PDB file of C-alpha atoms in Angstrom:
ATOM      1  CA  MET A   8     -40.510  11.735 -46.771  1.00 34.00           C
ATOM      2  CA  ARG A   9     -42.523  14.237 -48.410  1.00 35.00           C
ATOM      3  CA  ALA A  10     -39.523  15.684 -50.184  1.00 40.00           C
ATOM      4  CA  ALA A  11     -38.622  12.175 -51.333  1.00 39.00           C
ATOM      5  CA  LEU A  12     -42.135  11.661 -52.744  1.00 39.00           C
ATOM      6  CA  VAL A  13     -42.210  14.878 -54.703  1.00 46.00           C
ATOM      7  CA  SER A  14     -38.676  14.010 -55.951  1.00 44.00           C
ATOM      8  CA  ALA A  15     -39.899  10.762 -57.098  1.00 41.00           C
ATOM      9  CA  ALA A  16     -42.893  11.940 -58.752  1.00 40.00           C
ATOM     10  CA  LEU A  17     -40.847  14.666 -60.705  1.00 43.00           C
ATOM     11  CA  SER A  18     -38.474  11.869 -61.952  1.00 41.00           C
ATOM     12  CA  PHE A  19     -41.556   9.522 -63.099  1.00 40.00           C
ATOM     13  CA  ALA A  20     -42.944  12.700 -64.782  1.00 41.00           C
ATOM     14  CA  ALA A  21     -39.872  13.199 -66.682  1.00 43.00           C
ATOM     15  CA  LEU A  22     -39.812   9.715 -68.172  1.00 43.00           C
ATOM     16  CA  PRO A  23     -41.857  10.109 -71.041  1.00 49.00           C
ATOM     17  CA  ALA A  24     -39.876  13.390 -72.079  1.00 49.00           C
ATOM     18  CA  PHE A  25     -36.642  11.353 -71.963  1.00 51.00           C
ATOM     19  CA  ALA A  26     -38.144   8.603 -74.064  1.00 56.00           C
ATOM     20  CA  ASP A  27     -39.545  11.014 -76.516  1.00 78.00           C
ATOM     21  CA  ALA A  28     -35.764  12.671 -76.467  1.00 91.00           C
ATOM     22  CA  ARG A  29     -34.272   9.166 -77.256  1.00 94.00           C
ATOM     23  CA  ILE A  30     -36.837   8.827 -80.318  1.00 96.00           C
ATOM     24  CA  THR A  31     -35.784  12.041 -81.548  1.00 96.00           C
ATOM     25  CA  VAL A  32     -32.167  11.078 -81.149  1.00 97.00           C
ATOM     26  CA  LEU A  33     -32.720   7.870 -83.057  1.00 98.00           C
ATOM     27  CA  MET A  34     -34.917   9.531 -85.772  1.00 98.00           C
ATOM     28  CA  ASP A  35     -31.843  11.902 -86.485  1.00 98.00           C
ATOM     29  CA  LEU A  36     -29.330   9.031 -86.536  1.00 98.00           C
ATOM     30  CA  LEU A  37     -31.565   7.187 -89.131  1.00 97.00           C
ATOM     31  CA  LYS A  38     -31.986  10.714 -91.149  1.00 97.00           C
ATOM     32  CA  VAL A  39     -35.838  10.092 -91.109  1.00 97.00           C
ATOM     33  CA  SER A  40     -36.100  13.798 -92.293  1.00 97.00           C
ATOM     34  CA  GLU A  41     -34.160  13.107 -95.353  1.00 97.00           C
ATOM     35  CA  VAL A  42     -36.032   9.949 -95.968  1.00 96.00           C
ATOM     36  CA  THR A  43     -39.139  11.776 -95.965  1.00 97.00           C
ATOM     37  CA  GLU A  44     -38.102  14.247 -98.494  1.00 97.00           C
ATOM     38  CA  ILE A  45     -36.706  11.319-100.909  1.00 96.00           C
ATOM     39  CA  LEU A  46     -40.261   9.721-100.561  1.00 96.00           C
ATOM     40  CA  ARG A  47     -41.873  13.060-101.219  1.00 96.00           C
ATOM     41  CA  ALA A  48     -39.846  13.412-104.206  1.00 96.00           C
ATOM     42  CA  GLU A  49     -40.649   9.804-105.506  1.00 95.00           C
ATOM     43  CA  GLY A  50     -44.309  10.598-104.597  1.00 95.00           C
ATOM     44  CA  LEU A  51     -44.630  13.762-106.704  1.00 95.00           C
ATOM     45  CA  GLU A  52     -42.943  11.963-109.846  1.00 95.00           C
ATOM     46  CA  TYR A  53     -45.593   9.450-109.295  1.00 95.00           C
ATOM     47  CA  VAL A  54     -48.257  12.122-109.195  1.00 95.00           C
ATOM     48  CA  SER A  55     -47.091  13.396-112.509  1.00 94.00           C
ATOM     49  CA  GLU A  56     -47.707   9.808-113.870  1.00 94.00           C
ATOM     50  CA  LEU A  57     -51.041   9.743-112.553  1.00 94.00           C
ATOM     51  CA  ASP A  58     -51.914  13.058-113.869  1.00 94.00           C
ATOM     52  CA  ALA A  59     -50.690  12.037-117.496  1.00 94.00           C
ATOM     53  CA  ASP A  60     -52.246   8.476-117.347  1.00 93.00           C
ATOM     54  CA  MET A  61     -55.529   9.059-115.679  1.00 93.00           C
ATOM     55  CA  LEU A  62     -56.302  12.765-116.073  1.00 93.00           C
ATOM     56  CA  GLN A  63     -54.822  13.137-119.509  1.00 91.00           C
ATOM     57  CA  GLY A  64     -52.567  15.750-117.938  1.00 91.00           C
ATOM     58  CA  GLN A  65     -55.577  17.994-116.967  1.00 89.00           C
ATOM     59  CA  GLY A  66     -55.077  17.545-113.059  1.00 87.00           C
ATOM     60  CA  GLY A  67     -54.498  21.230-112.914  1.00 89.00           C
ATOM     61  CA  ASP A  68     -54.047  23.315-109.680  1.00 90.00           C
ATOM     62  CA  PHE A  69     -56.508  21.336-107.581  1.00 90.00           C
ATOM     63  CA  PHE A  70     -54.856  17.979-108.193  1.00 92.00           C
ATOM     64  CA  ALA A  71     -51.480  19.907-107.353  1.00 93.00           C
ATOM     65  CA  VAL A  72     -52.545  21.369-104.261  1.00 94.00           C
ATOM     66  CA  GLN A  73     -53.985  18.029-103.154  1.00 93.00           C
ATOM     67  CA  THR A  74     -50.964  15.949-103.886  1.00 94.00           C
ATOM     68  CA  ASP A  75     -48.673  18.288-102.445  1.00 95.00           C
ATOM     69  CA  GLN A  76     -50.455  18.092 -99.228  1.00 95.00           C
ATOM     70  CA  ILE A  77     -50.873  14.405 -99.338  1.00 96.00           C
ATOM     71  CA  TYR A  78     -46.737  14.143 -99.495  1.00 96.00           C
ATOM     72  CA  GLU A  79     -46.369  16.620 -96.530  1.00 96.00           C
ATOM     73  CA  THR A  80     -43.172  15.714 -94.738  1.00 96.00           C
ATOM     74  CA  GLY A  81     -44.026  16.610 -91.458  1.00 96.00           C
ATOM     75  CA  ARG A  82     -47.084  14.154 -91.397  1.00 95.00           C
ATOM     76  CA  ILE A  83     -44.880  11.401 -92.692  1.00 96.00           C
ATOM     77  CA  ALA A  84     -42.266  11.877 -90.029  1.00 97.00           C
ATOM     78  CA  GLU A  85     -44.776  12.021 -87.328  1.00 97.00           C
ATOM     79  CA  THR A  86     -46.385   8.726 -88.343  1.00 97.00           C
ATOM     80  CA  VAL A  87     -43.061   6.952 -88.341  1.00 97.00           C
ATOM     81  CA  ARG A  88     -42.253   8.566 -84.808  1.00 97.00           C
ATOM     82  CA  GLN A  89     -45.660   7.015 -83.584  1.00 97.00           C
ATOM     83  CA  ALA A  90     -44.542   3.665 -84.916  1.00 97.00           C
ATOM     84  CA  LEU A  91     -41.311   3.917 -83.454  1.00 98.00           C
ATOM     85  CA  GLU A  92     -42.636   4.937 -79.966  1.00 97.00           C
ATOM     86  CA  ASN A  93     -44.867   2.272 -79.978  1.00 97.00           C
ATOM     87  CA  GLY A  94     -42.696  -0.571 -81.299  1.00 97.00           C
ATOM     88  CA  LEU A  95     -39.431   0.237 -79.236  1.00 97.00           C
ATOM     89  CA  SER A  96     -38.402  -0.644 -75.675  1.00 95.00           C
ATOM     90  CA  ASP A  97     -36.021   1.183 -73.752  1.00 95.00           C
ATOM     91  CA  ALA A  98     -33.384  -1.743 -74.221  1.00 96.00           C
ATOM     92  CA  ASP A  99     -33.975  -1.542 -78.143  1.00 97.00           C
ATOM     93  CA  LEU A 100     -33.479   2.195 -77.964  1.00 97.00           C
ATOM     94  CA  ASP A 101     -30.185   1.829 -76.146  1.00 96.00           C
ATOM     95  CA  ALA A 102     -28.803  -0.886 -78.537  1.00 98.00           C
ATOM     96  CA  LEU A 103     -30.118   1.237 -81.663  1.00 98.00           C
ATOM     97  CA  ILE A 104     -28.820   4.524 -80.787  1.00 98.00           C
ATOM     98  CA  GLY A 105     -25.373   2.834 -79.858  1.00 97.00           C
ATOM     99  CA  TRP A 106     -25.186   0.849 -83.120  1.00 97.00           C
ATOM    100  CA  TYR A 107     -26.132   3.919 -85.379  1.00 97.00           C
ATOM    101  CA  SER A 108     -23.968   6.235 -83.363  1.00 97.00           C
ATOM    102  CA  THR A 109     -21.024   4.402 -84.663  1.00 95.00           C
ATOM    103  CA  GLY A 110     -19.088   5.014 -88.062  1.00 95.00           C
ATOM    104  CA  THR A 111     -20.353   1.828 -89.708  1.00 96.00           C
ATOM    105  CA  GLY A 112     -24.137   2.632 -88.534  1.00 96.00           C
ATOM    106  CA  ALA A 113     -23.933   6.131 -89.847  1.00 97.00           C
ATOM    107  CA  ARG A 114     -22.298   5.144 -93.272  1.00 97.00           C
ATOM    108  CA  ILE A 115     -24.992   2.511 -93.690  1.00 97.00           C
ATOM    109  CA  VAL A 116     -27.831   5.053 -93.283  1.00 97.00           C
ATOM    110  CA  ASP A 117     -26.076   7.161 -95.745  1.00 98.00           C
ATOM    111  CA  LEU A 118     -25.508   4.587 -98.306  1.00 98.00           C
ATOM    112  CA  GLU A 119     -29.323   3.328 -97.852  1.00 97.00           C
ATOM    113  CA  ASN A 120     -30.478   6.918 -98.529  1.00 97.00           C
ATOM    114  CA  ALA A 121     -28.086   7.711-101.412  1.00 97.00           C
ATOM    115  CA  ALA A 122     -29.171   4.555-103.302  1.00 97.00           C
ATOM    116  CA  ARG A 123     -32.778   5.092-102.526  1.00 96.00           C
ATOM    117  CA  SER A 124     -32.528   8.627-104.110  1.00 96.00           C
ATOM    118  CA  ALA A 125     -30.468   7.445-106.946  1.00 97.00           C
ATOM    119  CA  ILE A 126     -32.816   4.452-107.912  1.00 96.00           C
ATOM    120  CA  SER A 127     -35.711   6.880-108.486  1.00 94.00           C
ATOM    121  CA  ASP A 128     -33.867   7.526-112.027  1.00 95.00           C
ATOM    122  CA  PRO A 129     -35.331   4.583-114.494  1.00 96.00           C
ATOM    123  CA  ALA A 130     -31.629   4.041-115.834  1.00 97.00           C
ATOM    124  CA  VAL A 131     -30.221   3.516-112.358  1.00 97.00           C
ATOM    125  CA  GLU A 132     -33.033   1.271-111.373  1.00 97.00           C
ATOM    126  CA  GLU A 133     -32.502  -0.738-114.648  1.00 97.00           C
ATOM    127  CA  ALA A 134     -28.912  -0.987-113.945  1.00 97.00           C
ATOM    128  CA  ALA A 135     -29.356  -2.138-110.189  1.00 97.00           C
ATOM    129  CA  ARG A 136     -31.679  -4.934-111.313  1.00 97.00           C
ATOM    130  CA  THR A 137     -29.573  -6.256-113.920  1.00 96.00           C
ATOM    131  CA  GLY A 138     -26.459  -5.753-111.938  1.00 95.00           C
ATOM    132  CA  PHE A 139     -27.808  -8.129-109.220  1.00 96.00           C
ATOM    133  CA  GLU A 140     -29.099 -10.730-111.779  1.00 94.00           C
ATOM    134  CA  ALA A 141     -25.691 -10.702-113.373  1.00 93.00           C
ATOM    135  CA  ARG A 142     -24.365 -11.688-110.059  1.00 93.00           C
ATOM    136  CA  ALA A 143     -26.937 -13.785-108.679  1.00 90.00           C
ATOM    137  CA  ASP A 144     -25.652 -17.200-109.847  1.00 83.00           C
ATOM    138  CA  ALA A 145     -21.989 -16.607-108.880  1.00 82.00           C
ATOM    139  CA  ASP A 146     -20.393 -17.339-105.744  1.00 86.00           C
ATOM    140  CA  ASP A 147     -20.384 -13.676-104.562  1.00 92.00           C
ATOM    141  CA  PRO A 148     -20.530 -13.125-100.626  1.00 95.00           C
ATOM    142  CA  HIS A 149     -22.296  -9.767-101.052  1.00 96.00           C
ATOM    143  CA  VAL A 150     -25.040 -11.317-103.061  1.00 96.00           C
ATOM    144  CA  ALA A 151     -25.299 -14.062-100.460  1.00 96.00           C
ATOM    145  CA  LEU A 152     -25.482 -11.300 -97.589  1.00 97.00           C
ATOM    146  CA  VAL A 153     -28.344  -9.491 -99.504  1.00 97.00           C
ATOM    147  CA  ARG A 154     -30.342 -12.713 -99.491  1.00 97.00           C
ATOM    148  CA  GLN A 155     -29.616 -13.250 -95.816  1.00 97.00           C
ATOM    149  CA  PHE A 156     -30.660  -9.978 -95.066  1.00 97.00           C
ATOM    150  CA  VAL A 157     -33.978 -10.122 -97.010  1.00 97.00           C
ATOM    151  CA  GLU A 158     -34.727 -13.409 -95.453  1.00 97.00           C
ATOM    152  CA  ASP A 159     -33.837 -12.495 -91.645  1.00 96.00           C
ATOM    153  CA  ASN A 160     -35.991  -9.391 -92.011  1.00 96.00           C
ATOM    154  CA  ASP A 161     -38.996 -10.813 -94.207  1.00 96.00           C
ATOM    155  CA  LEU A 162     -38.322  -8.024 -96.470  1.00 96.00           C
ATOM    156  CA  LEU A 163     -40.006  -9.659 -99.602  1.00 96.00           C
ATOM    157  CA  THR A 164     -43.169 -10.639 -97.897  1.00 96.00           C
ATOM    158  CA  ARG A 165     -43.513  -7.528 -96.018  1.00 95.00           C
ATOM    159  CA  ASN A 166     -42.924  -5.338 -98.986  1.00 96.00           C
ATOM    160  CA  VAL A 167     -45.290  -7.183-101.189  1.00 96.00           C
ATOM    161  CA  SER A 168     -47.977  -7.363 -98.428  1.00 95.00           C
ATOM    162  CA  GLY A 169     -47.410  -3.444 -98.529  1.00 95.00           C
ATOM    163  CA  ALA A 170     -47.609  -2.959-102.091  1.00 95.00           C
ATOM    164  CA  MET A 171     -50.818  -4.971-102.267  1.00 96.00           C
ATOM    165  CA  THR A 172     -52.500  -2.956 -99.402  1.00 96.00           C
ATOM    166  CA  SER A 173     -51.360   0.318-101.050  1.00 95.00           C
ATOM    167  CA  ASN A 174     -53.116  -0.986-104.255  1.00 96.00           C
ATOM    168  CA  TYR A 175     -56.166  -1.835-102.636  1.00 96.00           C
ATOM    169  CA  ARG A 176     -56.361   1.465-100.855  1.00 97.00           C
ATOM    170  CA  PHE A 177     -55.823   3.414-104.050  1.00 96.00           C
ATOM    171  CA  PHE A 178     -58.457   1.706-105.907  1.00 96.00           C
ATOM    172  CA  THR A 179     -60.760   2.094-102.990  1.00 96.00           C
ATOM    173  CA  GLY A 180     -60.147   5.852-102.996  1.00 96.00           C
ATOM    174  CA  LEU A 181     -60.911   5.950-106.661  1.00 95.00           C
ATOM    175  CA  ALA A 182     -64.311   3.920-106.037  1.00 94.00           C
ATOM    176  CA  ASP A 183     -65.119   6.325-102.927  1.00 94.00           C
ATOM    177  CA  GLY A 184     -64.419   9.482-104.976  1.00 93.00           C
ATOM    178  CA  GLY A 185     -66.773   8.279-107.809  1.00 91.00           C
ATOM    179  CA  PHE A 186     -64.064   7.560-110.376  1.00 91.00           C
ATOM    180  CA  TYR A 187     -65.674   4.234-111.108  1.00 88.00           C
ATOM    181  CA  GLU A 188     -68.122   1.680-109.519  1.00 89.00           C
ATOM    182  CA  GLN A 189     -66.317  -1.331-108.137  1.00 89.00           C
ATOM    183  CA  SER A 190     -67.524  -3.350-104.880  1.00 91.00           C
ATOM    184  CA  GLU A 191     -64.932  -4.178-102.585  1.00 91.00           C
ATOM    185  CA  GLU A 192     -64.976  -7.955-103.806  1.00 93.00           C
ATOM    186  CA  GLN A 193     -64.014  -6.502-107.126  1.00 94.00           C
ATOM    187  CA  ILE A 194     -61.300  -4.383-105.930  1.00 94.00           C
ATOM    188  CA  LEU A 195     -59.769  -7.298-103.855  1.00 95.00           C
ATOM    189  CA  ALA A 196     -60.036  -9.535-106.871  1.00 95.00           C
ATOM    190  CA  GLU A 197     -58.100  -6.929-108.929  1.00 93.00           C
ATOM    191  CA  VAL A 198     -55.532  -6.618-106.198  1.00 94.00           C
ATOM    192  CA  TYR A 199     -54.815 -10.389-105.954  1.00 94.00           C
ATOM    193  CA  ALA A 200     -54.802 -10.926-109.576  1.00 96.00           C
ATOM    194  CA  GLN A 201     -51.566  -8.900-109.636  1.00 94.00           C
ATOM    195  CA  ARG A 202     -49.983 -10.697-106.677  1.00 95.00           C
ATOM    196  CA  ASP A 203     -47.495 -12.859-108.535  1.00 96.00           C
ATOM    197  CA  GLU A 204     -46.331  -9.968-110.664  1.00 96.00           C
ATOM    198  CA  ILE A 205     -46.100  -7.720-107.803  1.00 96.00           C
ATOM    199  CA  ARG A 206     -43.942 -10.262-106.092  1.00 97.00           C
ATOM    200  CA  GLU A 207     -41.810 -10.959-109.042  1.00 97.00           C
ATOM    201  CA  ASP A 208     -41.276  -7.218-109.497  1.00 96.00           C
ATOM    202  CA  THR A 209     -40.623  -6.468-105.740  1.00 96.00           C
ATOM    203  CA  GLU A 210     -37.875  -9.195-105.336  1.00 97.00           C
ATOM    204  CA  SER A 211     -36.209  -7.780-108.441  1.00 97.00           C
ATOM    205  CA  TRP A 212     -36.203  -4.157-107.320  1.00 97.00           C
ATOM    206  CA  LEU A 213     -35.434  -5.132-103.602  1.00 97.00           C
ATOM    207  CA  ASN A 214     -32.386  -7.247-104.663  1.00 97.00           C
ATOM    208  CA  GLY A 215     -30.970  -4.559-107.146  1.00 97.00           C
ATOM    209  CA  TYR A 216     -31.527  -1.811-104.439  1.00 97.00           C
ATOM    210  CA  LEU A 217     -29.784  -3.605-101.528  1.00 98.00           C
ATOM    211  CA  LEU A 218     -26.955  -4.815-103.567  1.00 97.00           C
ATOM    212  CA  MET A 219     -26.408  -1.279-104.812  1.00 97.00           C
ATOM    213  CA  ALA A 220     -26.683   0.262-101.437  1.00 97.00           C
ATOM    214  CA  TYR A 221     -24.370  -2.162 -99.509  1.00 98.00           C
ATOM    215  CA  GLN A 222     -21.959  -2.794-102.229  1.00 96.00           C
ATOM    216  CA  PRO A 223     -19.395  -0.280-100.965  1.00 97.00           C
ATOM    217  CA  LEU A 224     -19.257  -2.028 -97.401  1.00 97.00           C
ATOM    218  CA  SER A 225     -16.583  -4.340 -96.693  1.00 97.00           C
ATOM    219  CA  LEU A 226     -17.704  -7.931 -96.150  1.00 97.00           C
ATOM    220  CA  ALA A 227     -16.922  -7.395 -92.326  1.00 97.00           C
ATOM    221  CA  GLU A 228     -18.931  -4.444 -92.260  1.00 97.00           C
ATOM    222  CA  PHE A 229     -21.758  -6.029 -93.950  1.00 98.00           C
ATOM    223  CA  GLU A 230     -21.738  -9.056 -91.926  1.00 98.00           C
ATOM    224  CA  ALA A 231     -21.975  -7.082 -88.958  1.00 97.00           C
ATOM    225  CA  TYR A 232     -25.069  -5.213 -90.167  1.00 98.00           C
ATOM    226  CA  VAL A 233     -26.788  -8.333 -91.116  1.00 98.00           C
ATOM    227  CA  ALA A 234     -25.960  -9.733 -87.604  1.00 98.00           C
ATOM    228  CA  PHE A 235     -27.355  -6.479 -86.025  1.00 98.00           C
ATOM    229  CA  SER A 236     -30.491  -6.403 -87.990  1.00 97.00           C
ATOM    230  CA  ALA A 237     -31.213 -10.115 -86.832  1.00 97.00           C
ATOM    231  CA  SER A 238     -30.829  -8.976 -83.143  1.00 97.00           C
ATOM    232  CA  PRO A 239     -33.868  -8.251 -80.970  1.00 98.00           C
ATOM    233  CA  ALA A 240     -33.143  -4.733 -81.346  1.00 98.00           C
ATOM    234  CA  GLY A 241     -32.839  -4.794 -84.817  1.00 97.00           C
ATOM    235  CA  GLN A 242     -35.941  -6.830 -85.349  1.00 97.00           C
ATOM    236  CA  SER A 243     -37.806  -4.282 -83.306  1.00 98.00           C
ATOM    237  CA  LEU A 244     -36.775  -1.551 -85.602  1.00 97.00           C
ATOM    238  CA  ASN A 245     -37.609  -3.386 -88.649  1.00 97.00           C
ATOM    239  CA  ALA A 246     -41.103  -4.116 -87.486  1.00 97.00           C
ATOM    240  CA  ALA A 247     -41.745  -0.556 -86.273  1.00 97.00           C
ATOM    241  CA  LEU A 248     -40.480   0.969 -89.514  1.00 97.00           C
ATOM    242  CA  PHE A 249     -42.564  -1.273 -91.538  1.00 96.00           C
ATOM    243  CA  ASP A 250     -45.695  -0.391 -89.247  1.00 96.00           C
ATOM    244  CA  GLY A 251     -44.983   3.127 -89.698  1.00 96.00           C
ATOM    245  CA  PHE A 252     -44.484   3.197 -93.304  1.00 96.00           C
ATOM    246  CA  GLU A 253     -47.230   0.895 -94.199  1.00 96.00           C
ATOM    247  CA  THR A 254     -49.449   3.370 -92.385  1.00 96.00           C
ATOM    248  CA  VAL A 255     -47.897   6.201 -94.402  1.00 96.00           C
ATOM    249  CA  TYR A 256     -48.492   4.399 -97.942  1.00 96.00           C
ATOM    250  CA  ARG A 257     -51.901   3.150 -96.975  1.00 96.00           C
ATOM    251  CA  ASP A 258     -52.999   6.559 -96.096  1.00 96.00           C
ATOM    252  CA  ILE A 259     -51.295   8.147 -98.998  1.00 96.00           C
ATOM    253  CA  SER A 260     -52.841   5.703-101.629  1.00 96.00           C
ATOM    254  CA  TYR A 261     -56.219   6.283-100.597  1.00 97.00           C
ATOM    255  CA  ALA A 262     -55.816   9.928-100.639  1.00 97.00           C
ATOM    256  CA  LEU A 263     -54.223   9.894-103.942  1.00 97.00           C
ATOM    257  CA  GLY A 264     -57.220   7.570-105.275  1.00 96.00           C
ATOM    258  CA  ARG A 265     -59.558  10.276-103.956  1.00 96.00           C
ATOM    259  CA  ALA A 266     -57.699  13.214-105.374  1.00 95.00           C
ATOM    260  CA  VAL A 267     -57.792  11.480-108.822  1.00 96.00           C
ATOM    261  CA  ALA A 268     -61.325  10.761-108.638  1.00 94.00           C
ATOM    262  CA  LEU A 269     -62.209  14.484-107.550  1.00 93.00           C
ATOM    263  CA  SER A 270     -59.920  15.923-110.113  1.00 92.00           C
ATOM    264  CA  ALA A 271     -61.679  13.964-113.140  1.00 90.00           C
ATOM    265  CA  ARG A 272     -65.122  14.895-111.689  1.00 81.00           C
ATOM    266  CA  GLY A 273     -63.960  18.348-111.559  1.00 70.00           C
ATOM    267  CA  ASN A 274     -62.810  18.241-115.041  1.00 60.00           C
ATOM    268  CA  ASP A 275     -65.995  16.582-116.297  1.00 52.00           C
ATOM    269  CA  ILE A 276     -67.920  19.371-114.671  1.00 42.00           C
TER     270      ILE A 276
END
């Protein structure tokens, strides 16, 4: 009996490690490390725009060091890991690892990442937006599947909400850092005033990106992916990823606002 109890205790003690290992497997299949590098590259490009637009190109070494740390890929990946651990059940992990271990699942990850990297080029982004618009009124099965995918996963609402939260956090960081004086009510009013513009821009970007990413798929492959994304495991993954990346962007946006403010104050001194 004692030996059995010891064995049981050891077995239960191993469960968290096994779960951690499966989260690592899923993150590898989703190529989260590659995603974090893409987001870092996007972020540092945005930092250059902030430096030019808000600091007159005078951010200097302080701003460069601060923003380099803000977009540290290890921290982004760890935040996503925590969201996956909190949001996925054992059954979800089984289904997700099974799906993304297939050739179609792996190809979809590669297509998504390649499209996300490419669309950071303004010319590619414009081509993606206009490409969707040109096909939007036609009887195009890929366009129909993009729309179904967006609806099934609530992508437009979630992305608009995330963008507005990020804007709020950025303005709050600016105010807390002393860049300007604005009350929370003023910041909220400014953010909500942009809601319709954000929604229109997000919808255009999202449709263009998704069509560009999934166009190489056959209809059968795309239909299978849309169906899987609507499954319980697919919905759990979608929710967990949004939770993780919304936390990432919320923290990044506030930190960027403070970094801009502190850099501006340093230059004034």
